[in-house]
């Protein structure tokens, strides 16, 4: 079955530093991959998605992600983190049906 | 444009009580979903619907029922609430794969 693993439960980054959140997927064919962000008490907002084509995907809020088939990864990156980026981040893969399977999330803390 | 709206946003139930969560979307999406979110567990799919009048089980369907009588609405019911159903429930809808989420409904079962 399609699944995603987010190895890091918590990550702490200083404001202005670069960020990389890891996501590994398990899927036989070319996956449809997503990154969502959730601020405290809020719903989930789509940051970016990969369906096919260019393996480097640009998203909102300055985020990007790179699809690497050889490593079964879809890591999220940002060159310079802002305090407002503190949130929970979820990687997801479209399953063989009609829904998304989500990872357990990575909580990002941004320090001054 | 409201997107996906969930009601109620908060609810406290006693064990054994019943309740219904309502999800409404105004984007004319065919697919709708109910997920639950628990600490350290991510989001888990409860039930979903691929169109008006259809429903299907997800990963954790036990103890829940759903109905999709109208395309824009997707109802999640708990017939006899249990403390294990204390969670935050998210409704979502989609058309081409990307899911659009509501703001969540926090349910506490005492």
XYZ file of N, CA and C in Angstrom:
666
model
N 0.847 -1.191 0.000
C 0.000 0.000 0.000
C 0.884 1.243 0.000
N 0.318 2.304 -0.572
C 1.075 3.547 -0.626
C 1.186 4.145 0.775
N 2.394 4.601 1.119
C 2.580 5.201 2.439
C 3.709 6.217 2.376
N 3.753 7.093 3.360
C 4.834 8.044 3.479
C 5.388 7.996 4.894
N 6.681 8.245 4.995
C 7.359 8.296 6.273
C 8.038 9.644 6.425
N 7.770 10.291 7.532
C 8.458 11.526 7.867
C 9.347 11.199 9.068
N 10.644 11.067 8.849
C 11.524 10.549 9.901
C 11.664 11.476 11.107
N 11.473 12.779 10.896
C 11.689 13.750 11.963
C 10.364 14.170 12.568
N 10.183 13.933 13.865
C 8.956 14.331 14.534
C 8.991 15.824 14.848
N 10.153 16.292 15.336
C 10.345 17.702 15.666
C 11.635 18.190 15.013
N 11.601 19.430 14.554
C 12.800 20.096 14.049
C 12.821 21.516 14.565
N 14.008 21.958 15.020
C 14.170 23.338 15.484
C 15.180 24.025 14.582
N 14.808 25.194 14.089
C 15.649 25.959 13.171
C 15.687 27.404 13.639
N 16.837 28.025 13.496
C 16.936 29.446 13.806
C 16.348 30.264 12.667
N 15.730 31.378 13.032
C 15.169 32.254 12.011
C 16.268 32.693 11.053
N 15.990 32.613 9.762
C 16.966 32.983 8.745
C 17.784 31.816 8.233
N 17.785 30.713 8.957
C 18.522 29.522 8.525
C 17.719 28.767 7.479
N 18.401 27.860 6.793
C 17.720 27.045 5.792
C 17.011 25.871 6.460
N 16.063 25.306 5.727
C 15.232 24.238 6.271
C 15.117 23.112 5.255
N 15.195 21.874 5.735
C 14.847 20.733 4.909
C 14.070 19.737 5.749
N 12.866 19.414 5.309
C 12.029 18.413 5.960
C 11.989 17.183 5.072
N 12.215 16.030 5.688
C 12.339 14.805 4.908
C 11.016 14.065 4.769
N 10.856 13.442 3.607
C 9.679 12.617 3.338
C 10.115 11.474 2.431
N 9.818 10.266 2.832
C 10.063 9.096 1.996
C 8.745 8.409 1.719
N 8.570 7.948 0.497
C 7.303 7.337 0.120
C 7.516 5.898 -0.304
N 6.438 5.161 -0.257
C 6.437 3.781 -0.717
C 5.324 3.639 -1.732
N 5.700 3.445 -2.992
C 4.695 3.352 -4.057
C 5.357 2.782 -5.284
N 4.702 1.862 -5.975
C 5.315 1.187 -7.094
C 5.445 2.042 -8.340
N 4.435 2.808 -8.640
C 4.434 3.606 -9.868
C 4.860 5.034 -9.528
N 4.716 5.939 -10.493
C 5.017 7.343 -10.227
C 3.960 7.901 -9.285
N 4.376 8.373 -8.133
C 3.379 8.818 -7.156
C 2.932 10.259 -7.388
N 1.764 10.555 -6.887
C 1.323 11.933 -6.749
C 1.651 12.331 -5.315
N 2.479 13.346 -5.133
C 2.990 13.718 -3.820
C 2.602 15.146 -3.457
N 2.413 15.363 -2.166
C 1.950 16.647 -1.673
C 2.676 17.001 -0.377
N 2.796 18.300 -0.135
C 3.161 18.819 1.168
C 2.075 19.803 1.615
N 1.612 19.581 2.854
C 0.628 20.472 3.470
C 1.236 21.073 4.744
N 0.730 22.252 5.114
C 1.143 22.892 6.351
C -0.099 23.160 7.196
N 0.067 22.975 8.506
C -1.030 23.212 9.438
C -0.561 24.113 10.568
N -1.127 25.308 10.650
C -0.860 26.197 11.775
C -1.740 25.780 12.942
N -1.328 26.103 14.172
C -2.099 25.668 15.349
C -3.575 26.032 15.259
N -4.432 25.047 15.485
C -5.866 25.288 15.491
C -6.483 25.520 14.124
N -5.724 25.269 13.089
C -6.207 25.525 11.731
C -6.314 24.238 10.914
N -6.904 24.361 9.760
C -6.928 23.248 8.825
C -5.615 23.145 8.076
N -5.569 22.262 7.098
C -4.356 22.050 6.323
C -4.393 22.853 5.037
N -3.259 23.453 4.722
C -3.126 24.251 3.511
C -2.073 23.619 2.613
N -2.379 23.509 1.345
C -1.443 22.927 0.393
C -0.267 23.866 0.139
N 0.945 23.342 0.300
C 2.147 24.103 -0.031
C 2.569 23.861 -1.476
N 2.575 22.610 -1.882
C 2.974 22.265 -3.239
C 2.597 20.827 -3.529
N 2.681 20.469 -4.822
C 2.328 19.118 -5.234
C 3.189 18.709 -6.419
N 3.385 17.398 -6.555
C 4.106 16.834 -7.690
C 3.254 15.738 -8.310
N 3.012 15.895 -9.621
C 2.291 14.860 -10.349
C 3.203 14.215 -11.387
N 3.954 15.057 -12.119
C 4.860 14.564 -13.152
C 5.696 15.739 -13.630
N 6.648 15.469 -14.533
C 7.421 16.544 -15.135
C 8.624 16.938 -14.306
N 8.894 18.243 -14.253
C 10.057 18.771 -13.555
C 10.072 18.269 -12.108
N 11.197 17.707 -11.713
C 11.255 17.098 -10.373
C 11.443 18.116 -9.268
N 11.760 19.358 -9.597
C 11.858 20.426 -8.607
C 10.579 21.245 -8.697
N 9.832 21.259 -7.618
C 8.514 21.880 -7.607
C 8.536 23.108 -6.704
N 7.999 24.189 -7.221
C 7.916 25.419 -6.427
C 6.528 25.530 -5.810
N 6.476 26.014 -4.586
C 5.196 26.155 -3.921
C 4.984 27.560 -3.391
N 4.022 27.674 -2.502
C 3.728 28.974 -1.906
C 4.666 29.253 -0.743
N 4.723 30.482 -0.312
C 5.482 30.912 0.859
C 6.976 30.634 0.727
N 7.491 30.525 -0.496
C 8.920 30.332 -0.708
C 9.415 28.907 -0.562
N 8.530 27.945 -0.443
C 8.913 26.539 -0.303
C 9.117 25.884 -1.663
N 9.973 24.881 -1.681
C 10.171 24.043 -2.847
C 10.396 22.610 -2.374
N 10.202 21.665 -3.273
C 10.445 20.261 -2.953
C 11.016 19.585 -4.187
N 11.835 18.577 -3.948
C 12.450 17.853 -5.042
C 12.073 16.386 -4.990
N 11.549 15.884 -6.076
C 11.192 14.480 -6.204
C 12.413 13.707 -6.676
N 12.828 12.714 -5.907
C 13.960 11.871 -6.280
C 13.488 10.416 -6.286
N 13.271 9.907 -7.473
C 12.753 8.547 -7.595
C 13.744 7.526 -7.042
N 15.027 7.745 -7.292
C 16.043 6.768 -6.876
C 16.115 6.634 -5.357
N 15.728 7.690 -4.657
C 15.759 7.671 -3.194
C 14.367 7.572 -2.593
N 13.341 7.494 -3.432
C 11.943 7.467 -2.960
C 11.697 8.604 -1.971
N 12.156 9.795 -2.349
C 12.030 10.920 -1.429
C 11.364 12.123 -2.096
N 10.821 12.966 -1.252
C 10.167 14.209 -1.701
C 10.374 15.204 -0.571
N 11.599 15.694 -0.442
C 11.959 16.561 0.673
C 11.565 18.007 0.409
N 11.111 18.651 1.466
C 10.668 20.050 1.407
C 11.804 20.949 1.865
N 12.009 22.061 1.155
C 13.113 22.955 1.503
C 12.653 24.407 1.476
N 13.372 25.211 2.263
C 13.191 26.654 2.221
C 14.541 27.282 2.542
N 15.000 28.241 1.756
C 16.334 28.806 1.941
C 16.489 29.599 3.241
N 15.430 30.297 3.654
C 15.529 31.158 4.822
C 14.200 31.134 5.568
N 14.225 30.588 6.760
C 12.981 30.379 7.514
C 12.586 31.648 8.270
N 11.290 31.908 8.303
C 10.720 33.038 9.030
C 9.976 32.512 10.239
N 9.829 33.337 11.271
C 9.147 32.870 12.487
C 7.737 32.376 12.178
N 7.107 32.947 11.169
C 5.739 32.554 10.830
C 5.666 31.163 10.193
N 6.813 30.567 9.882
C 6.821 29.219 9.316
C 6.646 28.129 10.373
N 6.693 28.508 11.649
C 6.486 27.529 12.711
C 5.092 26.926 12.574
N 5.047 25.600 12.411
C 3.783 24.919 12.132
C 4.061 23.414 12.065
N 3.025 22.663 11.765
C 3.150 21.220 11.522
C 3.113 21.002 10.020
N 4.017 20.169 9.516
C 4.115 19.925 8.091
C 3.842 18.443 7.805
N 3.003 18.223 6.816
C 2.606 16.862 6.465
C 2.931 16.571 5.005
N 3.562 15.440 4.798
C 3.769 14.906 3.466
C 2.661 13.897 3.186
N 2.205 13.830 1.938
C 1.116 12.905 1.620
C 1.316 12.332 0.222
N 0.796 11.133 0.023
C 0.833 10.474 -1.283
C -0.572 10.043 -1.653
N -0.929 10.215 -2.918
C -2.255 9.769 -3.359
C -2.251 8.257 -3.423
N -3.276 7.630 -2.842
C -3.309 6.179 -2.855
C -3.975 5.669 -4.125
N -4.114 4.374 -4.252
C -4.655 3.796 -5.474
C -6.146 4.075 -5.624
N -6.770 4.581 -4.556
C -8.172 4.943 -4.632
C -8.323 6.415 -4.942
N -9.008 7.080 -4.056
C -9.328 8.484 -4.316
C -8.844 9.422 -3.218
N -8.111 8.878 -2.240
C -7.742 9.685 -1.078
C -6.230 9.845 -0.997
N -5.787 10.629 -0.007
C -4.369 10.796 0.282
C -4.014 10.044 1.558
N -2.820 9.433 1.552
C -2.255 8.852 2.766
C -1.220 9.833 3.305
N -1.368 10.197 4.571
C -0.506 11.211 5.166
C 0.563 10.585 6.048
N 1.721 11.260 6.105
C 2.709 10.935 7.107
C 2.252 11.451 8.462
N 3.048 11.152 9.489
C 2.650 11.529 10.846
C 2.998 12.971 11.180
N 3.681 13.637 10.281
C 3.930 15.049 10.472
C 5.267 15.374 11.101
N 5.769 16.579 10.800
C 6.975 17.125 11.423
C 6.619 18.489 11.993
N 6.887 18.653 13.274
C 6.605 19.917 13.935
C 7.844 20.805 13.857
N 7.676 21.996 13.291
C 8.790 22.930 13.112
C 8.722 24.038 14.155
N 9.796 24.182 14.887
C 9.933 25.289 15.834
C 11.001 26.234 15.293
N 10.700 27.527 15.284
C 11.643 28.535 14.800
C 12.083 29.387 15.980
N 13.389 29.432 16.217
C 13.921 30.215 17.337
C 14.504 31.536 16.834
N 14.469 32.566 17.694
C 14.971 33.893 17.285
C 16.462 33.861 16.985
N -15.961 33.205 -1.229
C -15.956 31.765 -1.468
C -15.581 31.037 -0.192
N -16.540 30.303 0.419
C -16.325 29.711 1.727
C -15.415 28.495 1.655
N -15.425 27.727 0.552
C -14.596 26.536 0.464
C -15.268 25.357 1.162
N -14.611 24.846 2.210
C -15.125 23.712 2.981
C -15.461 24.198 4.382
N -16.702 24.009 4.784
C -17.174 24.485 6.085
C -17.629 23.312 6.934
N -17.145 23.258 8.164
C -17.517 22.193 9.090
C -18.286 22.759 10.262
N -19.345 22.069 10.665
C -20.082 22.434 11.876
C -20.451 21.184 12.664
N -20.405 21.234 14.007
C -19.870 22.346 14.788
C -18.351 22.327 14.830
N -17.755 23.365 15.372
C -16.306 23.417 15.512
C -15.838 22.759 16.800
N -16.666 22.764 17.803
C -16.350 22.133 19.084
C -17.587 21.413 19.602
N -17.346 20.266 20.245
C -18.462 19.540 20.833
C -17.927 18.639 21.929
N -18.672 18.590 23.044
C -18.355 17.658 24.122
C -19.516 16.692 24.260
N -19.216 15.415 24.257
C -20.230 14.375 24.363
C -19.951 13.492 25.570
N -20.986 12.837 26.050
C -20.802 11.789 27.038
C -20.772 10.443 26.320
N -20.083 9.494 26.896
C -20.018 8.154 26.314
C -21.431 7.634 26.050
N -21.634 7.126 24.831
C -22.914 6.561 24.457
C -23.835 7.520 23.721
N -23.538 8.811 23.774
C -24.360 9.771 23.051
C -24.059 9.705 21.551
N -24.979 10.248 20.779
C -24.788 10.274 19.333
C -24.682 11.715 18.856
N -24.064 11.882 17.699
C -23.984 13.214 17.122
C -23.629 13.100 15.642
N -23.829 14.202 14.937
C -23.503 14.273 13.519
C -22.670 15.511 13.253
N -21.579 15.311 12.514
C -20.763 16.424 12.021
C -21.154 16.681 10.575
N -21.319 17.968 10.258
C -21.723 18.345 8.921
C -20.570 19.009 8.191
N -20.374 18.597 6.953
C -19.378 19.205 6.088
C -20.088 19.697 4.834
N -19.818 20.944 4.469
C -20.402 21.522 3.268
C -19.315 22.158 2.426
N -19.359 21.881 1.111
C -18.391 22.503 0.198
C -19.130 23.177 -0.952
N -18.578 24.316 -1.380
C -19.229 25.096 -2.428
C -18.393 25.137 -3.702
N -17.539 24.136 -3.899
C -16.644 24.112 -5.064
C -17.095 23.093 -6.106
N -18.242 22.481 -5.886
C -18.803 21.503 -6.821
C -17.873 20.293 -7.011
N -17.147 19.942 -5.950
C -16.244 18.801 -6.012
C -16.999 17.484 -5.911
N -16.502 16.494 -6.677
C -17.121 15.179 -6.625
C -16.730 14.411 -5.365
N -15.466 14.525 -4.972
C -14.946 13.686 -3.902
C -14.934 14.425 -2.580
N -15.354 13.727 -1.545
C -15.309 14.292 -0.197
C -14.807 13.234 0.761
N -14.202 13.697 1.873
C -13.493 12.809 2.794
C -13.701 13.261 4.237
N -13.638 12.292 5.139
C -13.528 12.582 6.567
C -12.254 11.926 7.095
N -11.418 12.738 7.722
C -10.204 12.274 8.384
C -10.312 12.589 9.878
N -9.570 11.831 10.656
C -9.372 12.202 12.051
C -7.881 12.410 12.303
N -7.596 13.377 13.167
C -6.216 13.703 13.493
C -5.989 13.522 14.975
N -5.028 12.695 15.306
C -4.651 12.441 16.700
C -3.161 12.708 16.855
N -2.736 13.162 18.031
C -1.322 13.499 18.243
C -0.390 12.345 17.870
N 0.607 12.652 17.037
C 1.586 11.649 16.654
C 1.106 10.632 15.633
N -0.133 10.781 15.172
C -0.700 9.781 14.239
C -0.942 10.350 12.845
N -0.745 11.629 12.664
C -1.060 12.213 11.370
C -2.564 12.222 11.136
N -2.956 12.189 9.891
C -4.376 12.148 9.536
C -4.712 10.755 9.020
N -5.791 10.212 9.519
C -6.227 8.888 9.090
C -7.623 8.971 8.484
N -7.796 8.315 7.357
C -9.045 8.392 6.605
C -10.116 7.530 7.248
N -11.283 8.135 7.510
C -12.385 7.402 8.124
C -13.301 6.838 7.038
N -13.897 7.730 6.262
C -14.755 7.358 5.147
C -14.556 8.387 4.044
N -14.949 8.014 2.841
C -14.904 8.970 1.764
C -16.062 8.717 0.802
N -16.231 9.659 -0.113
C -17.322 9.561 -1.084
C -16.817 10.036 -2.445
N -17.172 9.276 -3.475
C -16.732 9.656 -4.825
C -17.853 10.306 -5.620
N -18.964 10.565 -4.969
C -20.053 11.255 -5.638
C -21.326 11.154 -4.824
N -22.304 11.958 -5.220
C -23.579 11.962 -4.519
C -24.152 10.555 -4.440
N -24.575 10.172 -3.248
C -25.182 8.870 -3.041
C -24.212 7.728 -2.829
N -22.907 8.002 -2.847
C -21.901 6.952 -2.662
C -21.071 7.214 -1.416
N -20.674 6.135 -0.741
C -19.739 6.238 0.378
C -18.853 4.995 0.382
N -17.693 5.108 0.992
C -16.769 3.973 1.073
C -15.956 4.090 2.345
N -15.483 2.946 2.842
C -14.708 2.919 4.076
C -13.258 3.280 3.816
N -12.687 3.963 4.793
C -11.278 4.263 4.755
C -10.506 3.362 5.687
N -9.475 3.928 6.286
C -8.567 3.164 7.136
C -9.156 2.840 8.506
N -9.934 3.767 9.078
C -10.458 3.605 10.442
C -11.955 3.885 10.490
N -12.790 3.052 9.862
C -14.218 3.344 9.747
C -15.090 2.917 10.930
N -14.547 2.063 11.814
C -15.386 1.474 12.856
C -15.903 2.528 13.818
N -17.219 2.462 14.089
C -17.842 3.386 15.020
C -18.391 4.632 14.351
N -18.224 4.738 13.033
C -18.681 5.910 12.294
C -19.599 5.490 11.143
N -20.539 6.377 10.814
C -21.309 6.200 9.600
C -21.339 7.529 8.853
N -21.562 7.465 7.554
C -21.542 8.668 6.718
C -22.698 8.626 5.739
N -23.050 9.808 5.249
C -24.051 9.890 4.191
C -23.725 11.063 3.274
N -24.051 10.886 1.996
C -23.794 11.933 0.982
C -25.071 12.042 0.138
N -26.101 12.603 0.735
C -27.396 12.720 0.054
C -27.373 13.838 -0.973
N -26.588 14.868 -0.721
C -26.422 15.957 -1.662
C -24.944 16.094 -2.002
N -24.650 16.505 -3.199
C -23.261 16.587 -3.652
C -22.429 17.488 -2.761
N -23.039 18.569 -2.257
C -22.259 19.539 -1.515
C -22.077 19.199 -0.045
N -22.792 18.170 0.445
C -22.742 17.863 1.872
C -22.257 16.441 2.130
N -21.482 16.303 3.208
C -20.994 14.981 3.608
C -21.091 14.922 5.126
N -21.942 14.038 5.637
C -22.210 13.965 7.065
C -21.467 12.786 7.692
N -20.907 13.054 8.868
C -20.233 12.004 9.642
C -20.994 11.810 10.935
N -21.443 10.573 11.179
C -22.229 10.289 12.372
C -21.517 9.352 13.332
N -21.733 9.628 14.620
C -21.287 8.722 15.666
C -22.551 8.252 16.375
N -22.858 6.975 16.291
C -24.109 6.465 16.868
C -24.019 6.312 18.378
N -22.859 5.873 18.868
C -22.652 5.667 20.303
C -21.201 6.044 20.607
N -21.012 7.304 20.994
C -19.653 7.830 21.129
C -18.861 7.109 22.218
N -17.573 6.941 21.959
C -16.646 6.321 22.904
C -15.472 7.269 23.140
N -14.831 7.195 24.301
C -13.678 8.073 24.568
C -12.594 7.972 23.504
N -12.457 6.801 22.865
C -11.446 6.629 21.813
C -11.737 7.474 20.575
N -12.934 8.025 20.511
C -13.297 8.887 19.387
C -13.026 10.367 19.674
N -12.460 10.650 20.811
C -11.977 12.003 21.079
C -10.872 12.319 20.079
N -11.070 13.381 19.300
C -10.144 13.657 18.211
C -10.510 14.989 17.564
N -9.706 15.383 16.603
C -10.059 16.497 15.731
C -10.406 15.901 14.373
N -11.582 16.259 13.892
C -12.078 15.690 12.647
C -11.987 16.739 11.536
N -11.431 16.305 10.405
C -11.299 17.193 9.257
C -12.072 16.631 8.077
N -12.810 17.504 7.469
C -13.467 17.202 6.210
C -12.638 17.805 5.088
N -12.645 17.153 3.934
C -11.933 17.672 2.773
C -12.714 17.330 1.518
N -12.451 18.085 0.465
C -13.050 17.785 -0.823
C -11.984 17.912 -1.895
N -12.224 17.267 -3.029
C -11.242 17.350 -4.112
C -11.904 17.132 -5.453
N -11.167 17.550 -6.497
C -11.603 17.333 -7.864
C -10.538 16.622 -8.674
N -9.261 17.088 -8.525
C -8.189 16.517 -9.348
C -7.066 15.899 -8.525
N -7.274 15.675 -7.275
C -6.226 15.052 -6.463
C -5.847 15.886 -5.264
N -5.706 17.209 -5.450
C -5.424 18.088 -4.322
C -6.646 18.162 -3.418
N -6.446 17.996 -2.116
C -7.535 18.089 -1.156
C -7.625 19.484 -0.567
N -8.861 19.969 -0.415
C -9.128 21.232 0.243
C -9.792 20.903 1.580
N -9.231 21.454 2.652
C -9.672 21.072 3.993
C -10.516 22.141 4.662
N -11.419 21.685 5.521
C -12.091 22.574 6.453
C -11.188 22.860 7.629
N -11.685 23.659 8.565
C -10.866 24.079 9.693
C -10.894 23.096 10.858
N -11.688 22.068 10.755
C -11.680 21.024 11.775
C -12.801 21.159 12.785
N -13.152 20.015 13.366
C -14.144 19.952 14.443
C -13.522 19.168 15.591
N -13.399 19.834 16.736
C -12.771 19.170 17.889
C -13.848 18.520 18.725
N -13.770 17.205 18.852
C -14.760 16.426 19.592
C -14.112 15.795 20.815
N -14.741 15.987 21.963
C -14.281 15.355 23.199
C -15.384 14.452 23.716
N -15.035 13.208 23.988
C -16.005 12.253 24.533
C -15.576 11.885 25.952
N -16.446 12.209 26.894
C -16.121 11.982 28.313
C -16.625 10.631 28.800
